[in-house]
Structures are given as C-alpha cells and as structure tokens.
C-alpha cells in the first residue's frame, strides 16, 4: 500500500494493547504511513498473551515468555506511548479522556481493550473474588497464593473457580497441577488442597463439543476436583480475611480461601456511556470492516467488538485473526482507499492444556487428547510470541 499524503498529519490513536493492536503496531512499523501520528494508550506496559496464561499458572512459562512489551513495540512502530487508563470518549470533540493525561485528540480511533469476567450478578464479587482478567492482577494474586502455600504447606486450603468454560477449566487443571507438585515436593499430603469448580450449565465447556466437555470433566474428577454443575452463584460473603462463603441459588454454600471468577466475558461499563453503538451486553457493534456502525472513524477488534453479522465467542484466536484486517482498514480509511471485508472463521481449533503437558483439541464436532497436541500448542504459542521479538530485522 503506497501513501500519497505525506504533506499533512492525521492522528490515529489505538486504545488498549490487546492481541489485535499488538499485530497492528508490528505491521505499522513494517509499513508506516508517513505523516500519520500514531499513538498507543495502554494501562500497562506488558500485555499478556492469553493462550499461554494457563501454562504460566502451571509453571511451564515465565512472565517474559507470556507477555508482549508494548513500549518496545510502540518504538518499533514509531508510535507515541501513553501509559494511562482511558475512562471515556468525547465523540463530539474527538477526544479521549484518560485518568492522568489531559484529553487526547484523534481523527481515527481503534479500541482493543479486551473484556473482564462478568460479576455484576454476584453480590460481593467485586470485593472478594479474583477475576481472571486483568491478567496482571490475576497473576499478582496467584503469586501470593503460591507463596502462602509454600510457606505454610501443612494447612488445609480450598480454592474455588466460578465458571466452567474453557478458561475456568484450563485454570482448574493447571492450578491443580502446580499446587500438587509443590505439595509433593514438600512431602505434604495433597488432600490438604481442595479445588472446586462451579458452573451454571449442566455440562462443562458450553459451546464446545460434548466429548471435549465430558473428557475434561473426567480429568478434573480424576484429579480430585469437585465439580458443581447447574449451580448459579448469587453472593460471596467474607467470614474472615482469608475465608469466604460462596452462595448459590440452589441453597448450596461453599467455603473457600480463594475465589476465582472466570465467568462469561463482559464489557467495561464506560463503553456504553460514550455513545458508541453497542450490542445489548455493552460490546461495541462493528461491521465487516471492524468499523463502528455508529462512528465510521472508529474501529474495534478483539473481545470488545461484536461483529453485527457474525456471532462468535469472545476468544483470543479471533483477536489475533483480526489484527491484519484491522491494520489494512485503518490504513485504508486514512488513505481514502476501499475498506476490505473480514469474515471470522466458523470453526476454530481450541487447544486446552490439561496441566500435564497434554492438551485436548476441540474443533467443531471433533475432539482429541494427546501429548503431541501440547507440543503443537506450545509451538504455535511460542511462534506467535517470537514474532514480536527482535523486530529490528522486520523493517521494510
Ligand atoms: C484464563 C483464561 C484463559 C484463556 N485462554 C484462551 C485460549 O487459550 N485461547 C483463546 O483464544 N482465548 C483464551 N481466553 C480468552 C482471551 O483471553 C481473550 O479472548 C483475549 O485476551 C481477548 O484479546 P483482546 O485483544 O480483545 O484483549 P486483551 O488481550 O484482554 O487485551 C486488552 C488490553 O487492553 C488494556 N486495557 C483495557 N482497558 C483499558 C483502558 N481503559 N485503557 C487502556 N488500556 C486498557 C488491557 O490492560 C490489555 O492489555 C482465555 C481467557 C481466560 C480468562
């Protein structure tokens, strides 16, 4: 794509350093449009690659292996890097309202700010539960738990995960694997650890094929995990600073030292208030160009976007796939070129790590479990992360 508008300046601002924007920054660095001022506003310098998060929990990866350095990536892209949290948009005056910086002007805007686990339906969740996202907060809590158990290994511990989708199940397997290993190394009875998984449907991994859900259920049961199906949590209360009670509609009460929230993805509240058209759950509605259906100069990708013509789950695999078409269309709109349609694939391969260097593949109606699938997952994930390292050789 050749630019013929080097004489004037457009402001393109990217909010959030999710998977799609990481790809946009890389592609921009390889093929910038002269005269366009590019800015990234992100609330953190290092952004997590979701595919490797459960593996990091199991102790297979360290922080550097699972995080992209957005500051370096912005330097490569020639982008301004603002470390700040966006809290609102002034769409009339084309300004971004941040927590720390004065309003930031834009001509074109793209949002890739992800999602957070739904908690509005659970009383006390904001105070007492640990959401799986933002990932950095989750990892901080996980480090503390590991330290507590290492320091006091002989005590009884209960850890409960609310949400039996792919993320919750994968966390349950990988947390169990890591903590059991610690306890075995310290020669402590692994029965001291109880892990509970609560899910509101009658089977785990709703949306995946039946075999995958059933196989993961057996793996968890064999590991000693307690699975509670058809249970809807309505409240979490605190007994003491390290003991909580999780109450379900059925009357079931579960006592736990830590409560993790891996419920369905929800959009941050502030998005709906901006005036951008959203779906009924607050995610930004975009057309096939990943362009807001209410504001043509605004684009969105990843979890925060809902494509009006396609229903797809909120998964990192789509955020990754949207990187290239988002980049193409951001450049096209600035250059006055025709935008290109993007259609997300209907079937996608999910590789769910089970914490023992095996993985389960879920692809449409097919499911398979094998050690080589873990190797494949590891290869795919490392290759993706490697593509953000040593970018100096990537300049055109
Ligand atoms: C435990 C778990 C495991 C998962 N495993 C998988 C998996 O194996 N495969 C898969 O496909 N999906 C997986 N998912 C889903 C996946 O995490 C998301 O779909 C994916 O991260 C979405 O990517 P994104 O680009 O939309 O946003 P994110 O990766 O969430 O990135 C958004 C970025 O924007 C930043 N940000 C947010 N708000 C603001 C703001 N107001 N101002 C500035 N910056 C902001 C955030 O800090 C973050 O860096 C998993 C989810 C969980 C919870």
CSV table of C-alpha atoms and ligand atoms in Angstrom, one decimal:
chain,number,residue,atom,x,y,z
A,1,UNK,CA,0.0,0.0,0.0
A,2,UNK,CA,1.6,3.3,-1.1
A,3,UNK,CA,0.9,6.6,0.6
A,4,UNK,CA,0.5,9.9,-1.3
A,5,UNK,CA,-0.5,12.1,1.6
A,6,UNK,CA,2.9,12.8,3.2
A,7,UNK,CA,2.1,16.6,3.5
A,8,UNK,CA,-0.4,16.5,6.3
A,9,UNK,CA,-1.0,14.9,9.6
A,10,UNK,CA,-3.7,12.6,10.8
A,11,UNK,CA,-4.0,11.4,14.4
A,12,UNK,CA,-4.6,7.7,14.7
A,13,UNK,CA,-5.0,6.5,18.3
A,14,UNK,CA,-5.0,2.9,19.5
A,15,UNK,CA,-6.6,2.3,22.9
A,16,UNK,CA,-5.5,-0.9,24.6
A,17,UNK,CA,-2.6,-3.2,23.8
A,18,UNK,CA,-4.6,-6.4,23.2
A,19,UNK,CA,-3.7,-9.0,20.6
A,20,UNK,CA,-5.1,-7.2,17.6
A,21,UNK,CA,-3.3,-3.9,18.4
A,22,UNK,CA,0.0,-5.7,19.1
A,23,UNK,CA,-0.3,-7.0,15.5
A,24,UNK,CA,-1.3,-3.6,14.1
A,25,UNK,CA,1.7,-2.0,15.8
A,26,UNK,CA,4.1,-4.6,14.3
A,27,UNK,CA,2.6,-4.2,10.8
A,28,UNK,CA,2.6,-0.4,11.1
A,29,UNK,CA,6.3,-0.5,12.0
A,30,UNK,CA,7.0,-2.6,8.9
A,31,UNK,CA,4.8,-0.3,6.7
A,32,UNK,CA,4.1,3.1,8.2
A,33,UNK,CA,2.2,5.9,6.5
A,34,UNK,CA,4.4,9.0,6.6
A,35,UNK,CA,2.7,12.0,8.1
A,36,UNK,CA,0.4,10.0,10.3
A,37,UNK,CA,0.8,10.4,14.0
A,38,UNK,CA,0.2,7.0,15.7
A,39,UNK,CA,-0.4,6.8,19.5
A,40,UNK,CA,-0.9,3.8,21.8
A,41,UNK,CA,-2.7,4.4,25.1
A,42,UNK,CA,-2.4,1.4,27.3
A,43,UNK,CA,-2.9,0.9,31.0
A,44,UNK,CA,0.1,-1.4,31.2
A,45,UNK,CA,3.5,-1.8,29.5
A,46,UNK,CA,3.4,-5.6,29.2
A,47,UNK,CA,0.3,-7.3,27.8
A,48,UNK,CA,-0.5,-10.9,28.3
A,49,UNK,CA,-0.9,-13.5,25.6
A,50,UNK,CA,-4.0,-15.4,26.8
A,51,UNK,CA,-3.1,-18.7,25.1
A,52,UNK,CA,-0.1,-19.1,27.4
A,53,UNK,CA,-1.7,-17.9,30.7
A,54,UNK,CA,-2.8,-21.4,32.0
A,55,UNK,CA,0.7,-22.7,31.0
A,56,UNK,CA,2.2,-19.9,33.1
A,57,UNK,CA,0.0,-20.9,36.0
A,58,UNK,CA,1.2,-24.5,35.7
A,59,UNK,CA,4.8,-23.2,35.9
A,60,UNK,CA,5.7,-24.0,32.3
A,61,UNK,CA,6.3,-20.4,31.2
A,62,UNK,CA,7.7,-17.3,32.9
A,63,UNK,CA,6.5,-13.7,32.6
A,64,UNK,CA,8.8,-12.8,29.7
A,65,UNK,CA,7.6,-15.7,27.7
A,66,UNK,CA,3.9,-14.9,28.0
A,67,UNK,CA,3.9,-11.1,27.7
A,68,UNK,CA,4.5,-8.6,24.9
A,69,UNK,CA,6.5,-5.5,25.6
A,70,UNK,CA,4.2,-2.7,24.3
A,71,UNK,CA,6.7,0.0,24.9
A,72,UNK,CA,9.3,-1.6,22.6
A,73,UNK,CA,6.6,-2.5,20.1
A,74,UNK,CA,5.5,1.2,20.0
A,75,UNK,CA,9.0,2.3,19.5
A,76,UNK,CA,9.3,-0.1,16.6
A,77,UNK,CA,6.0,1.3,15.1
A,78,UNK,CA,7.1,4.9,15.6
A,79,UNK,CA,4.1,5.4,17.9
A,80,UNK,CA,3.7,7.6,20.9
A,81,UNK,CA,3.3,5.5,24.0
A,82,UNK,CA,1.0,6.8,26.7
A,83,UNK,CA,0.8,4.7,29.9
A,84,UNK,CA,-2.7,5.6,31.1
A,85,UNK,CA,-6.2,4.3,31.5
A,86,UNK,CA,-8.9,5.5,29.2
A,87,UNK,CA,-12.1,6.2,31.1
A,88,UNK,CA,-14.3,8.0,28.5
A,89,UNK,CA,-14.6,9.3,24.9
A,90,UNK,CA,-15.8,12.7,23.9
A,91,UNK,CA,-17.0,11.7,20.5
A,92,UNK,CA,-18.3,15.1,19.5
A,93,UNK,CA,-15.0,16.8,20.0
A,94,UNK,CA,-13.0,13.7,19.0
A,95,UNK,CA,-11.1,13.4,22.3
A,96,UNK,CA,-10.1,10.6,24.6
A,97,UNK,CA,-10.5,11.1,28.3
A,98,UNK,CA,-7.8,9.5,30.4
A,99,UNK,CA,-7.1,9.1,34.1
A,100,UNK,CA,-3.8,11.0,34.1
A,101,UNK,CA,-3.3,12.8,30.7
A,102,UNK,CA,-5.2,15.8,29.5
A,103,UNK,CA,-7.7,14.9,26.7
A,104,UNK,CA,-6.0,13.4,23.7
A,105,UNK,CA,-7.3,14.3,20.2
A,106,UNK,CA,-7.9,11.8,17.5
A,107,UNK,CA,-9.0,11.7,13.9
A,108,UNK,CA,-9.2,7.9,13.8
A,109,UNK,CA,-9.5,5.6,16.7
A,110,UNK,CA,-9.3,1.9,17.3
A,111,UNK,CA,-10.2,0.1,20.5
A,112,UNK,CA,-8.8,-3.3,21.6
A,113,UNK,CA,-9.3,-3.3,25.3
A,114,UNK,CA,-10.5,-6.8,25.9
A,115,UNK,CA,-13.2,-7.8,28.4
A,116,UNK,CA,-13.5,-8.7,32.0
A,117,UNK,CA,-15.3,-11.6,33.7
A,118,UNK,CA,-19.0,-10.8,34.4
A,119,UNK,CA,-19.5,-10.0,38.1
A,120,UNK,CA,-22.5,-7.7,38.3
A,121,UNK,CA,-24.9,-10.6,39.0
A,122,UNK,CA,-22.8,-11.8,42.0
A,123,UNK,CA,-23.1,-9.8,45.2
A,124,UNK,CA,-19.7,-9.3,46.9
A,125,UNK,CA,-17.8,-10.4,43.8
A,126,UNK,CA,-16.1,-7.0,43.4
A,127,UNK,CA,-14.8,-7.2,47.0
A,128,UNK,CA,-13.9,-10.8,47.5
A,129,UNK,CA,-13.3,-12.6,44.1
A,130,UNK,CA,-10.2,-12.6,42.0
A,131,UNK,CA,-11.2,-12.1,38.3
A,132,UNK,CA,-9.1,-13.9,35.7
A,133,UNK,CA,-8.8,-10.6,34.0
A,134,UNK,CA,-7.0,-8.1,34.0
A,135,UNK,CA,-4.3,-10.8,33.8
A,136,UNK,CA,-1.7,-8.8,35.7
A,137,UNK,CA,-4.0,-8.6,38.8
A,138,UNK,CA,-4.8,-12.2,38.5
A,139,UNK,CA,-1.1,-13.2,38.3
A,140,UNK,CA,-0.3,-11.0,41.3
A,141,UNK,CA,-3.0,-12.8,43.3
A,142,UNK,CA,-1.7,-16.2,42.1
A,143,UNK,CA,1.9,-15.4,43.2
A,144,UNK,CA,0.6,-14.6,46.7
A,145,UNK,CA,-1.3,-17.9,46.9
A,146,UNK,CA,1.8,-19.9,45.8
A,147,UNK,CA,3.8,-18.1,48.4
A,148,UNK,CA,1.3,-18.7,51.1
A,149,UNK,CA,1.1,-22.4,50.3
A,150,UNK,CA,4.9,-22.8,50.1
A,151,UNK,CA,5.3,-21.0,53.4
A,152,UNK,CA,2.5,-22.9,55.3
A,153,UNK,CA,2.2,-26.1,53.3
A,154,UNK,CA,0.6,-28.2,56.1
A,155,UNK,CA,-2.6,-26.2,56.4
A,156,UNK,CA,-5.8,-27.1,54.6
A,157,UNK,CA,-6.6,-24.9,51.6
A,158,UNK,CA,-9.7,-24.5,49.4
A,159,UNK,CA,-9.7,-22.7,46.2
A,160,UNK,CA,-12.9,-22.2,44.1
A,161,UNK,CA,-13.3,-21.3,40.5
A,162,UNK,CA,-16.6,-19.8,39.3
A,163,UNK,CA,-17.1,-20.5,35.6
A,164,UNK,CA,-16.6,-23.8,33.8
A,165,UNK,CA,-15.9,-22.5,30.3
A,166,UNK,CA,-12.6,-23.2,28.6
A,167,UNK,CA,-10.7,-20.6,30.7
A,168,UNK,CA,-12.1,-21.8,34.0
A,169,UNK,CA,-11.5,-25.5,33.2
A,170,UNK,CA,-8.0,-24.8,32.0
A,171,UNK,CA,-7.2,-22.8,35.1
A,172,UNK,CA,-8.6,-25.6,37.3
A,173,UNK,CA,-6.4,-28.2,35.6
A,174,UNK,CA,-3.2,-26.0,35.7
A,175,UNK,CA,-3.7,-24.7,39.2
A,176,UNK,CA,-4.1,-28.2,40.5
A,177,UNK,CA,-1.0,-29.4,38.6
A,178,UNK,CA,1.2,-26.6,40.0
A,179,UNK,CA,0.0,-26.8,43.6
A,180,UNK,CA,0.0,-30.6,43.7
A,181,UNK,CA,3.6,-30.5,42.6
A,182,UNK,CA,4.6,-28.0,45.3
A,183,UNK,CA,2.9,-30.2,47.9
A,184,UNK,CA,4.6,-33.4,46.7
A,185,UNK,CA,8.0,-31.7,46.7
A,186,UNK,CA,7.4,-30.6,50.3
A,187,UNK,CA,6.2,-34.1,51.2
A,188,UNK,CA,2.8,-32.8,52.2
A,189,UNK,CA,-0.5,-34.7,51.8
A,190,UNK,CA,-2.1,-33.4,48.6
A,191,UNK,CA,-5.5,-34.0,50.1
A,192,UNK,CA,-4.8,-30.8,52.1
A,193,UNK,CA,-5.8,-29.0,48.9
A,194,UNK,CA,-9.4,-28.8,47.7
A,195,UNK,CA,-10.3,-27.3,44.4
A,196,UNK,CA,-13.9,-26.6,43.5
A,197,UNK,CA,-15.3,-25.7,40.1
A,198,UNK,CA,-18.8,-24.2,39.9
A,199,UNK,CA,-20.6,-23.9,36.6
A,200,UNK,CA,-24.1,-22.8,35.8
A,201,UNK,CA,-24.9,-25.2,33.0
A,202,UNK,CA,-25.3,-28.9,33.1
A,203,UNK,CA,-22.0,-29.6,31.3
A,204,UNK,CA,-18.6,-28.0,31.3
A,205,UNK,CA,-17.4,-26.0,28.3
A,206,UNK,CA,-20.7,-25.0,26.9
A,207,UNK,CA,-20.2,-24.3,23.1
A,208,UNK,CA,-17.6,-27.0,22.7
A,209,UNK,CA,-18.5,-30.5,21.5
A,210,UNK,CA,-19.9,-33.0,24.0
A,211,UNK,CA,-16.8,-35.2,24.1
A,212,UNK,CA,-14.5,-32.4,25.0
A,213,UNK,CA,-16.6,-31.3,27.9
A,214,UNK,CA,-17.0,-34.8,29.2
A,215,UNK,CA,-13.3,-35.7,28.9
A,216,UNK,CA,-12.3,-32.6,30.8
A,217,UNK,CA,-14.9,-33.3,33.4
A,218,UNK,CA,-13.3,-36.8,33.9
A,219,UNK,CA,-9.8,-35.4,34.0
A,220,UNK,CA,-10.8,-32.9,36.7
A,221,UNK,CA,-12.7,-35.6,38.7
A,222,UNK,CA,-9.7,-37.9,38.5
A,223,UNK,CA,-7.5,-35.1,39.8
A,224,UNK,CA,-9.8,-34.8,42.8
A,225,UNK,CA,-11.5,-31.5,41.7
A,226,UNK,CA,-15.1,-31.1,43.0
A,227,UNK,CA,-17.4,-30.1,40.1
A,228,UNK,CA,-20.7,-28.4,40.8
A,229,UNK,CA,-22.9,-28.2,37.7
A,230,UNK,CA,-26.2,-26.4,37.3
A,231,UNK,CA,-25.2,-24.0,40.1
A,232,UNK,CA,-25.7,-20.3,39.9
A,233,UNK,CA,-23.7,-18.2,42.3
A,234,UNK,CA,-25.5,-15.2,43.6
A,235,UNK,CA,-23.4,-14.0,46.5
A,236,UNK,CA,-19.9,-14.1,48.0
A,237,UNK,CA,-19.5,-13.1,51.7
A,238,UNK,CA,-16.5,-12.9,53.9
A,239,UNK,CA,-16.1,-14.9,57.1
A,240,UNK,CA,-12.6,-13.5,57.7
A,241,UNK,CA,-9.8,-12.0,55.6
A,242,UNK,CA,-9.0,-15.4,54.2
A,243,UNK,CA,-12.2,-17.3,54.2
A,244,UNK,CA,-15.3,-16.7,52.0
A,245,UNK,CA,-18.7,-18.3,51.6
A,246,UNK,CA,-20.0,-18.7,48.1
A,247,UNK,CA,-23.8,-19.0,48.0
A,248,UNK,CA,-25.7,-20.5,45.1
A,249,UNK,CA,-29.4,-20.2,44.2
A,250,UNK,CA,-30.0,-23.9,45.0
A,251,UNK,CA,-29.0,-23.3,48.6
A,252,UNK,CA,-25.5,-24.7,48.2
A,253,UNK,CA,-22.9,-22.9,50.3
A,254,UNK,CA,-19.2,-23.4,49.7
A,255,UNK,CA,-16.5,-22.1,52.0
A,256,UNK,CA,-13.2,-21.2,50.3
A,257,UNK,CA,-9.9,-19.4,51.0
A,258,UNK,CA,-9.8,-18.0,47.4
A,259,UNK,CA,-12.5,-17.4,44.9
A,260,UNK,CA,-11.6,-17.0,41.2
A,261,UNK,CA,-14.0,-15.5,38.7
A,262,UNK,CA,-13.8,-16.9,35.2
A,263,UNK,CA,-17.4,-16.1,34.2
A,264,UNK,CA,-18.5,-15.0,30.8
A,265,UNK,CA,-16.8,-12.0,29.2
A,266,UNK,CA,-18.4,-8.6,29.8
A,267,UNK,CA,-17.6,-5.1,28.5
A,268,UNK,CA,-16.3,-2.4,30.7
A,269,UNK,CA,-19.2,-0.1,31.8
A,270,UNK,CA,-17.7,3.1,30.4
A,271,UNK,CA,-18.0,2.0,26.8
A,272,UNK,CA,-21.8,2.1,26.7
A,273,UNK,CA,-21.8,5.6,28.1
A,274,UNK,CA,-19.7,7.0,25.3
A,275,UNK,CA,-22.5,7.0,22.7
A,276,UNK,CA,-20.9,4.3,20.6
A,277,UNK,CA,-23.5,1.8,19.4
A,278,UNK,CA,-23.1,-1.4,21.3
A,279,UNK,CA,-24.8,-4.8,21.4
A,280,UNK,CA,-27.2,-5.5,24.3
A,281,UNK,CA,-24.4,-6.6,26.5
A,282,UNK,CA,-22.3,-3.4,26.0
A,283,UNK,CA,-19.8,-4.5,23.4
A,284,UNK,CA,-19.0,-2.2,20.5
A,285,UNK,CA,-21.0,-3.2,17.4
A,286,UNK,CA,-18.8,-3.3,14.3
A,287,UNK,CA,-19.5,-4.1,10.7
A,288,UNK,CA,-17.5,-6.4,8.4
A,289,UNK,CA,-14.7,-3.8,8.2
A,290,UNK,CA,-14.3,-3.9,12.1
A,291,UNK,CA,-15.7,-0.3,11.9
A,292,UNK,CA,-18.2,1.1,14.4
A,293,UNK,CA,-21.7,1.1,13.0
A,294,UNK,CA,-22.4,4.5,14.5
A,295,UNK,CA,-19.0,6.2,14.1
A,296,UNK,CA,-17.1,5.4,10.9
A,297,UNK,CA,-13.8,6.9,12.1
A,298,UNK,CA,-13.8,4.4,15.0
A,299,UNK,CA,-12.8,0.8,14.8
A,300,UNK,CA,-12.8,-2.0,17.3
A,301,UNK,CA,-11.4,-5.5,17.5
A,302,UNK,CA,-10.9,-8.4,19.9
A,303,UNK,CA,-13.3,-9.1,22.8
A,304,UNK,CA,-14.6,-5.6,23.0
A,305,UNK,CA,-16.0,-5.8,19.5
A,306,UNK,CA,-19.1,-7.7,18.4
A,307,UNK,CA,-19.4,-8.2,14.7
A,308,UNK,CA,-23.1,-7.4,13.8
A,309,UNK,CA,-23.1,-10.1,11.1
A,310,UNK,CA,-21.4,-12.9,12.9
A,311,UNK,CA,-21.9,-14.4,16.3
A,312,UNK,CA,-18.6,-15.7,17.6
A,313,UNK,CA,-17.4,-16.4,21.2
A,314,UNK,CA,-15.0,-13.9,22.9
A,315,UNK,CA,-11.7,-15.7,22.3
A,316,UNK,CA,-8.1,-14.7,21.7
A,317,UNK,CA,-8.0,-16.6,18.5
A,318,UNK,CA,-10.4,-14.0,16.9
A,319,UNK,CA,-8.5,-11.1,18.4
A,320,UNK,CA,-5.3,-12.4,16.7
A,321,UNK,CA,-7.0,-13.1,13.4
A,322,UNK,CA,-8.5,-9.5,13.4
A,323,UNK,CA,-5.0,-7.9,13.6
A,324,UNK,CA,-4.2,-7.9,9.9
A,325,UNK,CA,-7.7,-6.8,8.6
A,326,UNK,CA,-7.8,-4.1,11.3
A,327,UNK,CA,-4.4,-2.8,10.2
A,328,UNK,CA,-5.4,-2.9,6.5
A,329,UNK,CA,-8.6,-1.0,7.2
A,330,UNK,CA,-7.0,1.6,9.4
A,331,UNK,CA,-4.5,2.4,6.7
A,332,UNK,CA,-7.2,2.3,4.0
A,333,UNK,CA,-9.5,4.8,5.7
A,334,UNK,CA,-6.6,7.2,6.3
A,335,UNK,CA,-5.5,6.9,2.6
A,336,UNK,CA,-9.1,7.1,1.3
A,337,UNK,CA,-8.9,3.5,-0.1
A,338,UNK,CA,-11.7,1.0,-0.2
A,339,UNK,CA,-12.1,-0.9,3.1
A,340,UNK,CA,-11.9,-4.7,3.0
A,341,UNK,CA,-14.4,-7.1,4.5
A,342,UNK,CA,-13.3,-9.6,7.0
A,343,UNK,CA,-15.3,-12.7,7.9
A,344,UNK,CA,-14.2,-14.7,11.0
A,345,UNK,CA,-13.9,-18.4,10.6
A,346,UNK,CA,-16.8,-20.5,11.8
A,347,UNK,CA,-14.8,-23.4,13.2
A,348,UNK,CA,-11.6,-22.7,15.1
A,349,UNK,CA,-9.2,-25.0,16.8
A,350,UNK,CA,-9.1,-24.7,20.6
A,351,UNK,CA,-6.2,-26.4,22.3
A,352,UNK,CA,-6.9,-26.8,26.0
A,353,UNK,CA,-3.8,-27.6,28.2
A,354,UNK,CA,-4.5,-30.0,31.0
A,355,UNK,CA,-1.5,-29.2,33.2
A,356,UNK,CA,0.4,-32.4,32.5
A,357,UNK,CA,2.0,-31.4,29.2
A,358,UNK,CA,-1.0,-32.9,27.3
A,359,UNK,CA,-3.7,-31.0,25.6
A,360,UNK,CA,-7.2,-31.5,24.3
A,361,UNK,CA,-8.1,-30.3,20.8
A,362,UNK,CA,-11.6,-29.1,20.1
A,363,UNK,CA,-12.5,-28.4,16.5
A,364,UNK,CA,-16.2,-28.3,15.6
A,365,UNK,CA,-17.6,-31.7,16.4
A,366,UNK,CA,-14.1,-33.3,16.7
A,367,UNK,CA,-12.1,-33.8,19.9
A,368,UNK,CA,-8.8,-35.4,20.6
A,369,UNK,CA,-6.4,-35.7,23.6
A,370,UNK,CA,-2.7,-36.3,23.2
A,371,UNK,CA,0.8,-35.2,24.4
A,372,UNK,CA,1.7,-34.1,20.9
A,373,UNK,CA,-1.2,-31.7,21.0
A,374,UNK,CA,0.5,-29.9,23.9
A,375,UNK,CA,3.7,-29.8,21.8
A,376,UNK,CA,1.7,-28.3,18.9
A,377,UNK,CA,0.1,-25.7,21.2
A,378,UNK,CA,3.5,-24.9,22.7
A,379,UNK,CA,4.9,-24.5,19.2
A,380,UNK,CA,2.1,-22.3,17.9
A,381,UNK,CA,2.1,-20.1,21.1
A,382,UNK,CA,5.9,-19.6,21.1
A,383,UNK,CA,5.9,-18.9,17.4
A,384,UNK,CA,3.3,-16.1,17.9
A,385,UNK,CA,5.3,-14.6,20.8
A,386,UNK,CA,8.6,-14.9,18.9
A,387,UNK,CA,7.1,-12.8,16.1
A,388,UNK,CA,7.2,-9.8,18.5
A,389,UNK,CA,10.9,-10.3,19.4
A,390,UNK,CA,13.9,-8.9,17.6
A,391,UNK,CA,11.8,-6.7,15.4
A,392,UNK,CA,14.9,-4.8,14.1
A,393,UNK,CA,15.1,-7.2,11.2
A,394,UNK,CA,11.4,-6.7,10.2
A,395,UNK,CA,11.6,-3.1,8.9
A,396,UNK,CA,10.8,-2.8,5.2
B,1,LIG,C1,-8.0,-18.0,32.0
B,1,LIG,C2,-8.2,-17.7,30.6
B,1,LIG,C3,-7.7,-18.4,29.6
B,1,LIG,C4,-7.9,-18.2,28.2
B,1,LIG,N1,-7.3,-18.9,27.3
B,1,LIG,C5,-7.6,-18.7,26.0
B,1,LIG,C6,-7.1,-19.5,25.0
B,1,LIG,O1,-6.3,-20.5,25.2
B,1,LIG,N2,-7.4,-19.3,23.7
B,1,LIG,C7,-8.2,-18.2,23.3
B,1,LIG,O2,-8.4,-18.0,22.1
B,1,LIG,N3,-8.7,-17.4,24.3
B,1,LIG,C8,-8.5,-17.6,25.6
B,1,LIG,N4,-9.0,-16.8,26.5
B,1,LIG,C9,-9.8,-15.6,26.1
B,1,LIG,C10,-8.8,-14.5,25.8
B,1,LIG,O3,-8.2,-14.1,27.0
B,1,LIG,C11,-9.5,-13.2,25.2
B,1,LIG,O4,-10.4,-13.6,24.3
B,1,LIG,C12,-8.4,-12.4,24.6
B,1,LIG,O5,-7.5,-12.0,25.6
B,1,LIG,C13,-9.0,-11.1,24.0
B,1,LIG,O6,-8.0,-10.4,23.5
B,1,LIG,P1,-8.1,-8.8,23.2
B,1,LIG,O7,-7.1,-8.4,22.2
B,1,LIG,O8,-9.5,-8.5,22.9
B,1,LIG,O9,-7.9,-8.1,24.6
B,1,LIG,P2,-6.8,-8.4,25.8
B,1,LIG,O10,-5.8,-9.4,25.4
B,1,LIG,O11,-7.6,-8.6,27.0
B,1,LIG,O12,-6.0,-7.0,25.9
B,1,LIG,C14,-6.7,-5.8,26.2
B,1,LIG,C15,-5.6,-4.8,26.6
B,1,LIG,O13,-6.2,-3.5,26.8
B,1,LIG,C16,-5.8,-3.0,28.0
B,1,LIG,N5,-6.9,-2.1,28.5
B,1,LIG,C17,-8.1,-2.5,29.0
B,1,LIG,N6,-8.8,-1.4,29.3
B,1,LIG,C18,-8.0,-0.4,29.1
B,1,LIG,C19,-8.3,1.1,29.2
B,1,LIG,N7,-9.4,1.5,29.7
B,1,LIG,N8,-7.3,1.9,28.9
B,1,LIG,C20,-6.1,1.4,28.4
B,1,LIG,N9,-5.8,0.1,28.2
B,1,LIG,C21,-6.8,-0.8,28.5
B,1,LIG,C22,-5.6,-4.2,28.9
B,1,LIG,O14,-4.7,-4.0,30.0
B,1,LIG,C23,-5.0,-5.2,28.0
B,1,LIG,O15,-3.6,-5.0,27.9
B,1,LIG,C24,-8.8,-17.1,27.9
B,1,LIG,C25,-9.3,-16.3,28.9
B,1,LIG,C26,-9.1,-16.6,30.2
B,1,LIG,C27,-9.8,-15.7,31.3
